[in-house]
Short mmCIF file of N, CA and C in Angstrom, two decimals:
data_model
loop_
_atom_site.label_atom_id
_atom_site.label_comp_id
_atom_site.label_asym_id
_atom_site.label_seq_id
_atom_site.Cartn_x
_atom_site.Cartn_y
_atom_site.Cartn_z
N VAL A 160 -23.63 4.60 10.33
CA VAL A 160 -23.09 3.85 10.90
C VAL A 160 -22.65 2.99 9.18
N CYS A 161 -21.31 2.21 9.54
CA CYS A 161 -21.07 1.47 8.44
C CYS A 161 -22.10 -0.20 8.68
N MET A 162 -21.24 -0.64 7.31
CA MET A 162 -22.29 -1.88 7.26
C MET A 162 -21.92 -3.08 8.20
N TRP A 163 -21.06 -3.03 8.94
CA TRP A 163 -20.29 -3.96 9.96
C TRP A 163 -20.65 -3.19 11.37
N CYS A 164 -20.57 -2.24 11.47
CA CYS A 164 -21.49 -1.68 13.00
C CYS A 164 -22.86 -2.05 12.92
N TRP A 165 -23.55 -2.10 11.43
CA TRP A 165 -24.98 -2.20 11.79
C TRP A 165 -25.01 -3.88 11.67
N HIS A 166 -24.63 -4.49 10.90
CA HIS A 166 -25.03 -5.56 11.41
C HIS A 166 -24.37 -6.19 13.08
N ARG A 167 -23.63 -5.98 13.36
CA ARG A 167 -23.18 -5.52 14.78
C ARG A 167 -24.44 -5.74 15.80
N ILE A 168 -24.81 -4.36 15.51
CA ILE A 168 -25.85 -4.16 16.56
C ILE A 168 -27.12 -4.49 15.98
N ARG A 169 -27.51 -5.18 14.93
CA ARG A 169 -28.42 -5.96 14.62
C ARG A 169 -28.58 -7.19 15.43
N GLU A 170 -27.29 -8.00 15.53
CA GLU A 170 -27.25 -9.32 15.86
C GLU A 170 -26.74 -9.40 16.94
N THR A 171 -26.15 -8.45 17.83
CA THR A 171 -25.59 -8.82 19.11
C THR A 171 -26.32 -7.74 20.29
N GLU A 172 -26.78 -6.81 19.63
CA GLU A 172 -27.34 -5.71 20.63
C GLU A 172 -28.82 -5.51 20.58
N SER A 173 -29.42 -6.24 20.17
CA SER A 173 -30.83 -6.59 19.79
C SER A 173 -31.72 -5.40 19.23
N GLY A 174 -30.61 -5.16 18.25
CA GLY A 174 -30.99 -4.05 17.19
C GLY A 174 -31.67 -2.63 17.53
N LEU A 175 -31.00 -2.37 18.76
CA LEU A 175 -31.18 -0.89 19.26
C LEU A 175 -30.06 -0.52 19.16
N CYS A 176 -30.05 0.80 19.16
CA CYS A 176 -29.16 1.89 18.82
C CYS A 176 -28.61 2.22 20.42
N PRO A 177 -27.14 1.88 20.53
CA PRO A 177 -26.31 1.92 21.61
C PRO A 177 -26.90 3.13 22.25
N ALA A 178 -26.76 4.48 21.83
CA ALA A 178 -26.82 5.88 22.53
C ALA A 178 -28.37 5.82 23.13
N CYS A 179 -29.39 6.27 21.84
CA CYS A 179 -30.77 6.40 22.30
C CYS A 179 -31.53 4.95 22.03
N ARG A 180 -31.41 4.15 22.13
CA ARG A 180 -31.64 2.81 22.45
C ARG A 180 -33.38 2.77 21.31
N THR A 181 -33.25 3.67 20.26
CA THR A 181 -34.34 2.72 18.99
C THR A 181 -33.75 2.09 18.37
N PRO A 182 -35.18 1.61 18.13
CA PRO A 182 -34.88 0.26 17.23
C PRO A 182 -34.19 0.72 15.66
N TYR A 183 -33.36 -0.11 14.90
CA TYR A 183 -32.87 0.63 13.99
C TYR A 183 -33.73 -0.62 12.94
N GLY A 184 -33.90 0.15 11.43
CA GLY A 184 -34.69 -0.56 10.50
C GLY A 184 -33.98 -1.76 10.25
N GLU A 185 -34.76 -2.62 8.86
CA GLU A 185 -34.23 -3.79 8.44
C GLU A 185 -32.86 -3.27 7.76
N ASP A 186 -32.64 -2.52 6.66
CA ASP A 186 -31.57 -1.71 5.80
C ASP A 186 -31.56 -0.48 5.75
N PRO A 187 -31.21 0.41 6.58
CA PRO A 187 -30.97 1.65 6.59
C PRO A 187 -30.40 2.57 5.27
N HIS A 188 -29.15 1.37 4.82
CA HIS A 188 -28.27 1.96 3.83
C HIS A 188 -28.89 1.99 2.60
N GLN A 189 -28.31 3.46 2.18
CA GLN A 189 -28.71 3.59 0.12
C GLN A 189 -26.92 3.88 -0.04
N PHE A 190 -26.64 2.39 -0.88
CA PHE A 190 -25.54 2.70 -1.70
C PHE A 190 -25.56 3.24 -2.93
N SER A 191 -24.81 4.17 -3.54
CA SER A 191 -24.41 4.49 -4.36
C SER A 191 -23.08 4.88 -5.49
N ALA A 192 -23.01 4.90 -6.43
CA ALA A 192 -21.80 4.79 -7.04
C ALA A 192 -21.15 6.29 -7.22
N VAL A 193 -20.48 6.75 -7.03
CA VAL A 193 -19.43 7.98 -7.10
C VAL A 193 -19.95 8.58 -8.37
N ASP A 194 -20.06 9.48 -9.16
CA ASP A 194 -19.91 10.09 -10.44
C ASP A 194 -18.97 10.81 -10.38
N VAL A 195 -18.25 10.65 -11.20
CA VAL A 195 -16.75 11.42 -11.04
C VAL A 195 -16.92 12.76 -11.59
N ASP A 196 -17.71 13.08 -12.66
CA ASP A 196 -18.05 14.46 -13.53
C ASP A 196 -18.73 15.11 -11.78
N LYS A 197 -19.37 14.53 -10.84
CA LYS A 197 -20.10 15.48 -10.14
C LYS A 197 -19.05 15.95 -9.12
N ALA A 198 -18.22 15.04 -8.85
CA ALA A 198 -16.95 15.34 -7.97
C ALA A 198 -15.94 16.45 -8.38
N ILE A 199 -15.83 16.14 -9.62
CA ILE A 199 -14.93 17.32 -10.28
C ILE A 199 -15.74 18.48 -10.48
N LYS A 200 -16.69 18.67 -10.58
CA LYS A 200 -17.19 19.63 -10.34
C LYS A 200 -17.87 20.19 -8.93
N ALA A 201 -17.58 19.81 -8.20
CA ALA A 201 -17.56 19.94 -6.79
C ALA A 201 -16.61 20.39 -6.49
N ASN A 202 -15.30 20.00 -6.95
CA ASN A 202 -14.04 20.37 -6.57
C ASN A 202 -13.88 21.65 -7.00
N LYS A 203 -14.00 22.15 -8.46
CA LYS A 203 -13.75 23.08 -8.89
C LYS A 203 -14.71 24.07 -8.15
N GLU A 204 -15.77 24.07 -7.78
CA GLU A 204 -16.59 24.83 -7.13
C GLU A 204 -15.81 25.25 -5.73
N LYS A 205 -15.79 23.95 -4.97
CA LYS A 205 -14.87 24.83 -3.87
C LYS A 205 -13.69 25.74 -3.85
N GLU A 206 -12.70 25.37 -5.20
CA GLU A 206 -11.27 25.96 -5.62
C GLU A 206 -12.08 27.38 -5.88
N ALA A 207 -13.19 27.55 -6.57
CA ALA A 207 -13.21 28.99 -7.07
C ALA A 207 -13.84 29.56 -5.79
N ALA A 208 -14.34 29.28 -4.75
CA ALA A 208 -14.74 29.94 -3.25
C ALA A 208 -13.48 30.00 -2.90
N ALA A 209 -12.95 29.04 -2.48
CA ALA A 209 -11.58 29.30 -1.94
C ALA A 209 -10.66 30.85 -2.35
N LYS A 210 -10.66 30.82 -3.97
CA LYS A 210 -9.87 31.84 -4.31
C LYS A 210 -10.73 33.06 -4.16
N ARG A 211 -11.78 32.73 -4.09
CA ARG A 211 -12.56 34.77 -3.76
C ARG A 211 -12.35 34.74 -2.48
N ASP A 212 -12.32 33.73 -1.53
CA ASP A 212 -11.91 34.13 0.28
C ASP A 212 -10.46 34.66 -0.29
N ARG A 213 -9.60 33.72 -0.70
CA ARG A 213 -8.12 34.11 -0.46
C ARG A 213 -8.06 35.87 -1.12
N GLN A 214 -8.67 35.99 -2.53
CA GLN A 214 -8.95 37.96 -2.78
C GLN A 214 -9.32 38.64 -2.13
N ARG A 215 -10.19 38.17 -1.51
CA ARG A 215 -11.09 38.75 -0.47
C ARG A 215 -10.23 39.26 0.66
N SER A 216 -9.81 38.48 1.71
CA SER A 216 -8.65 38.34 2.69
C SER A 216 -7.13 38.83 2.47
N SER A 217 -6.90 39.02 0.94
CA SER A 217 -5.66 39.51 0.62
C SER A 217 -6.27 41.16 -0.05
N GLN A 218 -7.35 41.54 -0.15
CA GLN A 218 -7.82 43.15 -0.36
C GLN A 218 -7.77 43.40 0.98
N GLN A 219 -8.40 43.04 2.17
CA GLN A 219 -7.81 43.88 3.53
C GLN A 219 -6.98 43.60 4.48
N ASN A 220 -5.76 43.00 3.51
CA ASN A 220 -3.92 43.14 4.20
C ASN A 220 -3.77 42.79 2.90
N PRO A 221 -3.35 44.30 2.21
CA PRO A 221 -2.62 44.08 1.20
C PRO A 221 -1.22 44.47 1.41
N ALA A 222 -0.66 45.10 2.82
CA ALA A 222 0.30 45.56 3.00
C ALA A 222 1.00 44.30 2.67
N THR A 223 1.37 43.83 3.52
CA THR A 223 2.04 42.49 3.64
C THR A 223 1.79 41.71 2.54
N GLY A 224 0.91 41.22 1.89
CA GLY A 224 0.67 40.36 1.02
C GLY A 224 0.46 38.65 1.21
N GLN A 225 -0.30 38.80 2.89
CA GLN A 225 -0.07 37.25 3.18
C GLN A 225 -1.59 37.25 3.93
N LEU A 226 -2.34 36.17 3.65
CA LEU A 226 -3.30 36.12 4.22
C LEU A 226 -3.70 36.27 5.64
N PRO A 227 -4.24 37.12 6.22
CA PRO A 227 -4.27 37.11 7.41
C PRO A 227 -4.42 35.86 8.72
N SER A 228 -3.93 35.84 9.56
CA SER A 228 -3.76 34.29 10.19
C SER A 228 -3.84 35.18 11.88
N GLU A 229 -4.56 34.24 12.88
CA GLU A 229 -4.34 34.05 14.11
C GLU A 229 -2.89 33.75 14.56
N ASN A 230 -2.58 32.77 14.12
CA ASN A 230 -1.45 31.95 14.53
C ASN A 230 -0.57 31.62 13.12
N ASN A 231 0.29 32.93 12.78
CA ASN A 231 1.23 32.49 11.74
C ASN A 231 2.45 31.87 12.01
N GLN A 232 2.37 30.61 11.72
CA GLN A 232 4.18 29.94 12.48
C GLN A 232 5.30 30.32 11.18
N LEU A 233 4.97 30.45 10.35
CA LEU A 233 5.86 30.76 9.20
C LEU A 233 6.64 32.09 9.31
N GLY A 234 5.56 33.06 9.98
CA GLY A 234 6.14 34.78 10.16
C GLY A 234 6.65 35.13 8.95
N ASP A 235 7.54 35.95 8.84
CA ASP A 235 8.16 36.30 7.62
C ASP A 235 8.80 35.37 6.63
N ALA A 236 9.07 34.01 6.92
CA ALA A 236 9.77 33.62 6.25
C ALA A 236 9.66 33.15 5.09
N PHE A 237 8.42 33.27 4.36
CA PHE A 237 8.02 33.26 3.14
C PHE A 237 6.59 33.71 2.96
N SER A 238 6.17 34.77 2.25
CA SER A 238 4.66 35.31 1.67
C SER A 238 3.93 34.09 0.84
N GLU A 239 3.02 34.57 0.73
CA GLU A 239 1.84 33.90 -0.47
C GLU A 239 2.29 33.97 -1.88
N THR A 240 2.85 35.31 -1.70
CA THR A 240 3.29 36.20 -3.36
C THR A 240 4.69 35.23 -3.72
N SER A 241 5.55 35.32 -2.84
CA SER A 241 6.62 34.76 -3.37
C SER A 241 7.23 33.15 -2.73
N MET A 242 6.69 32.32 -3.55
CA MET A 242 6.92 30.72 -2.78
C MET A 242 8.59 30.35 -2.58
N ASP A 243 9.61 31.22 -2.38
CA ASP A 243 10.70 31.30 -1.94
C ASP A 243 10.88 30.13 -0.73
N VAL A 244 11.48 29.20 -0.83
CA VAL A 244 12.14 28.01 0.11
C VAL A 244 12.55 29.39 1.46
N PRO A 245 12.01 29.06 2.73
CA PRO A 245 12.60 29.91 3.52
C PRO A 245 14.16 29.41 4.29
N LYS A 246 14.65 30.27 4.67
CA LYS A 246 15.86 29.71 5.00
C LYS A 246 16.37 28.89 6.16
N ASP A 247 15.19 29.13 7.29
CA ASP A 247 15.23 28.07 8.16
C ASP A 247 14.07 26.92 7.99
N ARG A 248 14.81 25.57 7.18
CA ARG A 248 13.59 24.72 7.12
C ARG A 248 13.19 23.94 8.26
N THR A 249 13.62 24.11 9.18
CA THR A 249 12.83 23.94 10.19
C THR A 249 11.22 24.16 10.64
N LEU A 250 11.00 25.20 10.35
CA LEU A 250 9.63 26.12 9.96
C LEU A 250 8.91 24.62 9.23
N LEU A 251 9.08 24.45 7.99
CA LEU A 251 8.50 23.64 7.74
C LEU A 251 7.82 22.11 7.76
N ALA A 252 8.84 21.42 9.18
CA ALA A 252 8.97 20.55 9.65
C ALA A 252 7.33 19.48 10.18
N ASN A 253 6.60 20.51 10.48
CA ASN A 253 5.01 20.23 10.80
C ASN A 253 4.11 20.31 9.56
N MET A 254 4.35 20.77 8.55
CA MET A 254 3.24 21.19 7.50
C MET A 254 3.31 20.01 6.28
N ARG A 255 2.14 19.83 6.10
CA ARG A 255 1.89 18.68 5.06
C ARG A 255 1.54 19.15 3.43
N VAL A 256 2.61 18.71 2.19
CA VAL A 256 2.25 19.06 1.80
C VAL A 256 1.36 18.57 0.89
N ILE A 257 0.17 19.36 -0.05
CA ILE A 257 -0.86 18.34 -1.00
C ILE A 257 -0.61 18.49 -2.57
N ARG A 258 -0.30 17.70 -2.74
CA ARG A 258 -0.29 17.47 -4.57
C ARG A 258 -1.27 17.22 -5.05
N ARG A 259 -2.33 17.54 -5.65
CA ARG A 259 -3.63 16.94 -6.21
C ARG A 259 -3.63 15.95 -7.01
N ASN A 260 -2.19 15.62 -7.87
CA ASN A 260 -2.04 14.74 -9.16
C ASN A 260 -1.51 13.74 -8.45
N LEU A 261 -1.10 13.51 -7.05
CA LEU A 261 -0.38 12.29 -6.62
C LEU A 261 -1.54 11.65 -6.31
N VAL A 262 -0.95 10.27 -6.31
CA VAL A 262 -1.93 8.71 -5.34
C VAL A 262 -1.01 8.40 -4.80
N TYR A 263 -1.01 8.29 -3.75
CA TYR A 263 -0.42 7.06 -2.51
C TYR A 263 -1.17 6.08 -2.51
N ALA A 264 -0.95 4.74 -2.83
CA ALA A 264 -1.81 3.56 -2.81
C ALA A 264 -1.10 2.43 -1.91
N VAL A 265 -1.78 2.19 -1.05
CA VAL A 265 -1.11 1.28 0.01
C VAL A 265 -1.99 -0.04 -0.12
N GLY A 266 -1.07 -1.16 -0.11
CA GLY A 266 -1.68 -2.57 0.18
C GLY A 266 -1.55 -3.71 -0.97
N LEU A 267 -0.76 -2.86 -1.78
CA LEU A 267 -0.52 -3.39 -3.41
C LEU A 267 0.13 -5.10 -3.12
N PRO A 268 -0.19 -5.77 -3.27
CA PRO A 268 0.36 -7.39 -3.73
C PRO A 268 1.73 -7.23 -4.12
N PRO A 269 2.55 -7.94 -3.54
CA PRO A 269 3.97 -7.88 -4.08
C PRO A 269 4.37 -8.28 -5.54
N THR A 270 3.46 -8.95 -5.87
CA THR A 270 3.32 -9.58 -7.20
C THR A 270 3.33 -8.23 -8.49
N VAL A 271 2.56 -7.29 -8.17
CA VAL A 271 2.45 -6.35 -9.12
C VAL A 271 3.60 -5.04 -8.71
N GLY A 272 4.09 -5.15 -7.93
CA GLY A 272 5.02 -3.95 -7.27
C GLY A 272 6.28 -3.55 -7.73
N ALA A 273 6.10 -3.75 -9.63
CA ALA A 273 7.15 -3.26 -10.04
C ALA A 273 6.41 -2.05 -10.72
N GLU A 274 7.27 -0.73 -11.21
CA GLU A 274 6.88 -0.18 -11.85
C GLU A 274 6.30 -0.32 -13.48
N ASP A 275 6.84 -1.04 -14.00
CA ASP A 275 6.42 -1.98 -15.62
C ASP A 275 4.80 -2.15 -15.45
N ASN A 276 5.24 -3.15 -14.15
CA ASN A 276 2.89 -3.66 -14.39
C ASN A 276 1.75 -2.50 -13.77
N LEU A 277 2.62 -1.58 -12.79
CA LEU A 277 1.43 -0.38 -12.41
C LEU A 277 1.21 0.26 -13.87
N ARG A 278 2.37 0.58 -14.63
CA ARG A 278 1.86 1.40 -15.53
C ARG A 278 0.62 1.15 -16.57
N LYS A 279 0.80 -0.20 -16.30
CA LYS A 279 -0.47 -1.08 -17.58
C LYS A 279 -1.90 -0.37 -17.32
N PRO A 280 -2.55 -0.66 -18.61
CA PRO A 280 -3.90 -0.11 -18.24
C PRO A 280 -4.73 -1.25 -17.23
N ASP A 281 -4.08 -2.30 -17.14
CA ASP A 281 -4.84 -3.09 -16.08
C ASP A 281 -4.74 -2.33 -14.82
N TYR A 282 -3.98 -1.32 -14.65
CA TYR A 282 -3.69 -1.03 -12.73
C TYR A 282 -3.81 0.38 -13.35
N PHE A 283 -2.74 1.12 -12.82
CA PHE A 283 -3.04 2.65 -12.55
C PHE A 283 -2.96 3.20 -14.21
N GLY A 284 -2.57 2.78 -15.52
CA GLY A 284 -2.51 3.41 -16.78
C GLY A 284 -3.87 3.76 -17.17
N GLN A 285 -4.99 2.82 -16.44
CA GLN A 285 -6.53 3.02 -17.24
C GLN A 285 -6.67 4.23 -16.77
N TYR A 286 -6.56 5.03 -15.71
CA TYR A 286 -6.76 6.38 -15.28
C TYR A 286 -6.61 7.15 -16.41
N GLY A 287 -5.44 7.25 -16.64
CA GLY A 287 -4.63 8.37 -17.75
C GLY A 287 -3.23 8.44 -17.65
N LYS A 288 -2.84 9.81 -18.14
CA LYS A 288 -1.35 9.46 -18.20
C LYS A 288 -0.63 9.96 -16.67
N ILE A 289 0.68 8.65 -16.80
CA ILE A 289 1.19 8.87 -15.53
C ILE A 289 2.36 9.40 -15.48
N ALA A 290 2.67 10.12 -14.98
CA ALA A 290 4.49 11.30 -15.12
C ALA A 290 5.60 10.35 -14.77
N LYS A 291 4.81 9.81 -13.18
CA LYS A 291 6.08 9.19 -12.57
C LYS A 291 5.21 8.26 -11.44
N ILE A 292 6.28 6.89 -11.16
CA ILE A 292 5.81 6.08 -10.24
C ILE A 292 6.93 5.89 -9.41
N VAL A 293 6.73 6.07 -8.51
CA VAL A 293 7.61 5.39 -6.86
C VAL A 293 6.99 4.21 -6.48
N VAL A 294 7.93 3.08 -6.30
CA VAL A 294 7.48 1.64 -5.67
C VAL A 294 8.38 1.59 -4.24
N ASN A 295 7.62 1.42 -2.96
CA ASN A 295 8.30 1.22 -1.87
C ASN A 295 8.06 0.09 -1.48
N ARG A 296 9.54 -0.92 -1.71
CA ARG A 296 9.08 -2.50 -1.29
C ARG A 296 9.52 -3.07 0.20
N SER A 297 9.43 -1.87 1.05
CA SER A 297 10.35 -1.98 2.05
C SER A 297 9.29 -3.54 3.07
N GLN A 298 8.41 -3.82 2.74
CA GLN A 298 7.17 -4.91 3.64
C GLN A 298 6.66 -5.31 2.59
N ALA A 299 7.76 -5.79 1.22
CA ALA A 299 7.11 -6.97 0.67
C ALA A 299 7.90 -7.95 0.74
N ASN A 300 9.03 -7.98 1.62
CA ASN A 300 9.85 -9.13 1.95
C ASN A 300 9.67 -9.62 3.68
N ILE A 301 8.66 -9.56 4.16
CA ILE A 301 8.63 -9.68 5.32
C ILE A 301 8.32 -11.24 5.36
N GLY A 302 8.49 -11.78 6.68
CA GLY A 302 8.79 -13.73 6.96
C GLY A 302 7.24 -13.98 6.27
N ASP A 303 6.29 -13.33 6.61
CA ASP A 303 4.37 -13.64 6.30
C ASP A 303 4.33 -13.41 5.18
N PRO A 304 3.79 -14.16 3.70
CA PRO A 304 3.36 -13.61 3.11
C PRO A 304 2.30 -13.33 2.80
N ARG A 305 1.25 -13.52 4.01
CA ARG A 305 -0.28 -12.86 3.81
C ARG A 305 0.19 -11.37 4.02
N ARG A 306 1.09 -10.92 4.52
CA ARG A 306 0.95 -9.40 5.15
C ARG A 306 1.96 -8.89 4.67
N ALA A 307 2.86 -9.58 3.36
CA ALA A 307 3.48 -8.84 2.84
C ALA A 307 2.74 -7.77 1.81
N SER A 308 3.35 -6.47 0.92
CA SER A 308 2.84 -5.66 0.61
C SER A 308 3.92 -4.83 0.25
N VAL A 309 3.04 -4.11 -0.57
CA VAL A 309 3.86 -2.80 -1.73
C VAL A 309 3.16 -2.05 -1.79
N SER A 310 3.48 -0.28 -1.31
CA SER A 310 3.09 0.84 -1.89
C SER A 310 3.33 1.11 -2.54
N ALA A 311 2.73 2.26 -3.70
CA ALA A 311 3.45 3.07 -4.84
C ALA A 311 2.92 4.29 -4.28
N TYR A 312 4.03 5.43 -5.02
CA TYR A 312 3.23 7.17 -5.37
C TYR A 312 3.17 6.86 -6.93
N VAL A 313 2.17 7.49 -7.19
CA VAL A 313 1.71 6.99 -8.74
C VAL A 313 1.57 8.98 -8.82
N THR A 314 2.30 9.58 -9.54
CA THR A 314 1.99 11.07 -10.07
C THR A 314 1.53 10.80 -11.54
N PHE A 315 0.24 11.38 -11.91
CA PHE A 315 -0.52 11.76 -12.98
C PHE A 315 -0.11 13.11 -13.23
N VAL A 316 -0.41 13.29 -14.73
CA VAL A 316 -0.14 14.39 -15.23
C VAL A 316 -0.84 15.83 -15.05
N HIS A 317 -2.42 14.86 -14.96
CA HIS A 317 -3.63 15.17 -14.76
C HIS A 317 -4.32 15.04 -13.69
N LYS A 318 -4.85 16.21 -12.64
CA LYS A 318 -5.09 16.17 -11.49
C LYS A 318 -6.94 15.39 -11.64
N GLU A 319 -7.63 15.64 -12.37
CA GLU A 319 -8.73 14.65 -13.02
C GLU A 319 -8.24 13.20 -12.82
N ASP A 320 -7.60 13.01 -13.78
CA ASP A 320 -7.18 11.70 -13.60
C ASP A 320 -7.06 10.93 -12.23
N THR A 321 -5.96 12.20 -11.29
CA THR A 321 -6.12 11.11 -9.78
C THR A 321 -7.09 11.21 -9.24
N LEU A 322 -8.09 11.89 -9.38
CA LEU A 322 -9.30 12.43 -8.67
C LEU A 322 -10.05 10.84 -9.05
N ALA A 323 -10.19 10.35 -10.79
CA ALA A 323 -10.69 9.12 -10.81
C ALA A 323 -10.15 8.00 -10.61
N CYS A 324 -8.78 8.10 -10.41
CA CYS A 324 -8.05 6.98 -9.83
C CYS A 324 -8.44 6.85 -8.62
N ILE A 325 -8.34 7.88 -7.53
CA ILE A 325 -8.31 7.28 -5.74
C ILE A 325 -10.20 7.18 -5.45
N LEU A 326 -10.84 7.50 -6.90
CA LEU A 326 -12.53 6.86 -6.62
C LEU A 326 -12.37 5.63 -6.64
N ALA A 327 -11.90 5.17 -7.98
CA ALA A 327 -12.06 3.52 -8.35
C ALA A 327 -10.92 2.89 -7.11
N MET A 328 -9.65 3.12 -6.90
CA MET A 328 -9.28 2.38 -6.74
C MET A 328 -9.68 2.45 -4.77
N ASP A 329 -9.74 2.99 -4.00
CA ASP A 329 -10.01 3.28 -2.54
C ASP A 329 -11.33 2.05 -1.60
N GLY A 330 -10.31 1.17 -1.07
CA GLY A 330 -11.29 -0.18 -0.94
C GLY A 330 -10.91 -0.97 -2.07
N PHE A 331 -10.83 -0.91 -3.07
CA PHE A 331 -10.72 -1.97 -4.04
C PHE A 331 -10.03 -3.21 -3.44
N HIS A 332 -10.39 -4.72 -3.83
CA HIS A 332 -9.42 -5.86 -3.51
C HIS A 332 -8.68 -6.30 -4.68
N MET A 333 -7.22 -6.27 -4.44
CA MET A 333 -6.55 -6.88 -5.39
C MET A 333 -5.96 -8.42 -5.03
N GLU A 334 -6.43 -9.47 -5.55
CA GLU A 334 -5.58 -10.36 -5.07
C GLU A 334 -5.53 -10.89 -3.60
N GLY A 335 -6.76 -10.93 -2.78
CA GLY A 335 -7.46 -11.14 -1.72
C GLY A 335 -6.77 -10.09 -0.81
N ARG A 336 -6.27 -8.60 -1.10
CA ARG A 336 -5.89 -7.37 -0.14
C ARG A 336 -6.51 -6.30 -0.77
N ASN A 337 -7.12 -5.26 0.22
CA ASN A 337 -7.55 -4.39 0.46
C ASN A 337 -6.76 -2.85 -0.16
N VAL A 338 -6.28 -2.51 -1.62
CA VAL A 338 -6.13 -1.31 -1.46
C VAL A 338 -6.75 -0.12 -0.94
N ARG A 339 -5.47 0.65 -0.85
CA ARG A 339 -6.18 1.53 0.38
C ARG A 339 -5.53 3.08 -0.39
#
């Protein structure tokens, strides 16, 4: 239960769980900071387990070179071993590309929405070496200055820097705005 919901239940719903009607305690939350080293170690263990699973699966189906799947939408357009772009790009329309070194930040104040500012050690530069920044200022010039914001795609050189940035920036308040 988030802190807001807990407070609402305690204040407006007589302190009882809406589902089972058991009373909530005084403060059931325990907050702790995220340890970056533990998060990196957990990610590496997860990647190693996924790699073992892929190797195990590819050994079961060595003829095609693809991972076995019940619903292979791409068919023979491309395989895991050759990452060629498929001839029919419409097959990629519903696919999501994951880049482990990319941060997408939303809700930045328009006053810091320049690439030079975001590279500084006061902002994203403190987390590591930045390869590229793309700033989206489409929401910066709307009528209401309280709702105006900037978003940015920040590409780091190392994925560990990306993880540290995400853990630190998510939910951070900058000039009265919530950065996500």
